[in-house]
Amino acid sequence: MKNFFIPVNEPSIGKEEKAYLMRCLSTKQISSSGPFVQEFEKKFAKKIHRKYAVSVSNGTAAIQLAFEALNLKKGDEVILPAFTIISCILPIIRLGAIPILVDCDPKTWNMDVEKTINSITDRTKAILIVHIYGMCVDMEKIIAICKKKKIKIVEDSAESIGLNYKNKPCGSFGDISTFSFFANKHITTGEGGMIVTNNKNIFEKCSMLRNIYFNNKRRFKHFGLGWNYRLTNLQCSIGLAQLQKLEKFIKLKRKIGNYYYKNLSHLKSVYNPIKKLEYCDNIYWVYGLVFKKRSKYKLEKIRKSLLKKGIETRNFFWPLNKQPILKKMGYFKNQKFPTSEYLARNGFYIPTGLALKKKDQDYVIKSICELIN
Ligand SMILES: Cc1ncc(COP(=O)(O)O)c(C=O)c1O
């Protein structure tokens, strides 16, 4: 084992974050009231071209509130990708709605557009579009059909902060869009999330839901069942400093991703991510490698060998139809999503943190090329 460690992800924190944080400490505004909360929300909404933003405690909470704000009810159907994090399905299940999974596209790893459209029924209340690993869903057709059929779109942009779909920011397309600011995202608040929308009613409902339905007239009389999902002034101060560097961070992520592509795309046994498509340019939230069908390598063996060299990697998402808890609850019996399942069993991602040093990236490349060809 080397005496150093290259984490799969490490954020970039600079003097700006420290200065803003110190301001919170010196003013003692460390909870969820304080000027950074409003400023971060306002600037974030502007960045995503939306009217309103509600900060919340994480991306999972953001999706929960999004579906509650849409009044998702028992028996409503929601279409979502099989290849995503479990956060996406939790509110659908908890609200008694019916999750309808679609497989992903083998090239982009994003939800298959035709399969999504073919899954629409009279009971479809919403489609949860989830942008995966730094590329986005080709949304145009889905948006058009949703408009015609009055189906709501929730756009989970957790992994695509700073990514554009046809020159407009991801997160600007959903009736409600959600974000995560976990430390591996393009901007971070440690833990954190955001909901954005152009709809005033949705905005007000999310604000109430986030704040246990306190109301202005009589604070401790509650007219709804809410949550405490507030983000603190401390977290928002970090978020604001990070947001001011978003363009720089995206440039850096692309530099890291393109450098991997240049040095790893010759490998015959793995697929690399797509660099760009006509509708988006990869921002490499992660840099995934997927073993080809007839490759002689064993994924876990390679990951173990890399770890021995001090290189952390991570498996791809485990598809929702294969989640033990969901299977136990009786969901998705005999349903197969071959591409999602293939990616889960054969894909892993390598260090791409914003703090990754060039010499460490060279070491990762060299180590991978020594192990596989
Ligand atoms: C697509 C997607 N949605 C939601 C989340 C959940 O965000 P959080 O970890 O902030 O709850 C994640 C987390 O990585 C994610 O990748």
PDB file of C-alpha atoms and ligand atoms in Angstrom, residues 57-63 84-88 130-133 156-160 178-182 184-185 190-193 285 317, ligand 1:
ATOM      1  CA  SER A  57     -30.535  20.280   3.477  1.00  0.00           C
ATOM      2  CA  ASN A  58     -29.611  17.847   0.653  1.00  0.00           C
ATOM      3  CA  GLY A  59     -30.547  16.642  -2.824  1.00  0.00           C
ATOM      4  CA  THR A  60     -32.661  13.755  -1.506  1.00  0.00           C
ATOM      5  CA  ALA A  61     -34.787  16.218   0.483  1.00  0.00           C
ATOM      6  CA  ALA A  62     -35.099  18.414  -2.616  1.00  0.00           C
ATOM      7  CA  ILE A  63     -36.674  15.554  -4.604  1.00  0.00           C
ATOM      8  CA  THR A  84     -29.904   6.302 -10.813  1.00  0.00           C
ATOM      9  CA  ILE A  85     -29.491   6.811  -7.076  1.00  0.00           C
ATOM     10  CA  ILE A  86     -32.188   5.543  -4.715  1.00  0.00           C
ATOM     11  CA  SER A  87     -32.990   9.138  -3.647  1.00  0.00           C
ATOM     12  CA  CYS A  88     -34.995   9.468  -6.868  1.00  0.00           C
ATOM     13  CA  VAL A 130     -32.212  12.592 -14.154  1.00  0.00           C
ATOM     14  CA  HIS A 131     -28.987  13.724 -15.799  1.00  0.00           C
ATOM     15  CA  ILE A 132     -26.313  11.128 -15.192  1.00  0.00           C
ATOM     16  CA  TYR A 133     -22.540  11.384 -14.639  1.00  0.00           C
ATOM     17  CA  ASP A 156     -32.907  16.122 -11.097  1.00  0.00           C
ATOM     18  CA  SER A 157     -29.807  18.115 -11.925  1.00  0.00           C
ATOM     19  CA  ALA A 158     -27.771  17.009  -8.909  1.00  0.00           C
ATOM     20  CA  GLU A 159     -24.898  15.866 -11.114  1.00  0.00           C
ATOM     21  CA  SER A 160     -25.199  18.537 -13.771  1.00  0.00           C
ATOM     22  CA  THR A 178     -33.480  19.856  -7.951  1.00  0.00           C
ATOM     23  CA  PHE A 179     -29.787  19.965  -7.090  1.00  0.00           C
ATOM     24  CA  SER A 180     -27.377  18.470  -4.569  1.00  0.00           C
ATOM     25  CA  PHE A 181     -24.370  20.179  -3.015  1.00  0.00           C
ATOM     26  CA  PHE A 182     -22.767  17.123  -1.453  1.00  0.00           C
ATOM     27  CA  ASN A 184     -18.576  15.487  -4.662  1.00  0.00           C
ATOM     28  CA  LYS A 185     -20.774  17.869  -6.678  1.00  0.00           C
ATOM     29  CA  GLY A 190     -20.813  20.028   2.549  1.00  0.00           C
ATOM     30  CA  GLU A 191     -24.353  18.701   2.618  1.00  0.00           C
ATOM     31  CA  GLY A 192     -27.009  20.689   0.818  1.00  0.00           C
ATOM     32  CA  GLY A 193     -29.495  20.991  -1.985  1.00  0.00           C
ATOM     33  CA  TRP A 285     -19.211  14.728 -12.882  1.00  0.00           C
ATOM     34  CA  PHE A 317     -25.159   2.901  -9.372  1.00  0.00           C
TER      35      PHE A 317
HETATM   36  C1  LIG B   1     -28.770  12.112  -9.467  1.00  0.00           C
HETATM   37  C2  LIG B   1     -28.747  12.341  -7.994  1.00  0.00           C
HETATM   38  N1  LIG B   1     -29.872  12.745  -7.383  1.00  0.00           N
HETATM   39  C3  LIG B   1     -29.909  12.950  -6.062  1.00  0.00           C
HETATM   40  C4  LIG B   1     -28.809  12.779  -5.267  1.00  0.00           C
HETATM   41  C5  LIG B   1     -28.920  12.930  -3.789  1.00  0.00           C
HETATM   42  O1  LIG B   1     -28.258  14.037  -3.306  1.00  0.00           O
HETATM   43  P1  LIG B   1     -27.820  14.109  -1.761  1.00  0.00           P
HETATM   44  O2  LIG B   1     -26.686  13.197  -1.567  1.00  0.00           O
HETATM   45  O3  LIG B   1     -27.446  15.554  -1.584  1.00  0.00           O
HETATM   46  O4  LIG B   1     -29.021  13.750  -0.953  1.00  0.00           O
HETATM   47  C6  LIG B   1     -27.603  12.380  -5.863  1.00  0.00           C
HETATM   48  C7  LIG B   1     -26.390  12.198  -5.048  1.00  0.00           C
HETATM   49  O5  LIG B   1     -25.315  11.925  -5.492  1.00  0.00           O
HETATM   50  C8  LIG B   1     -27.569  12.138  -7.256  1.00  0.00           C
HETATM   51  O6  LIG B   1     -26.458  11.706  -7.862  1.00  0.00           O
END
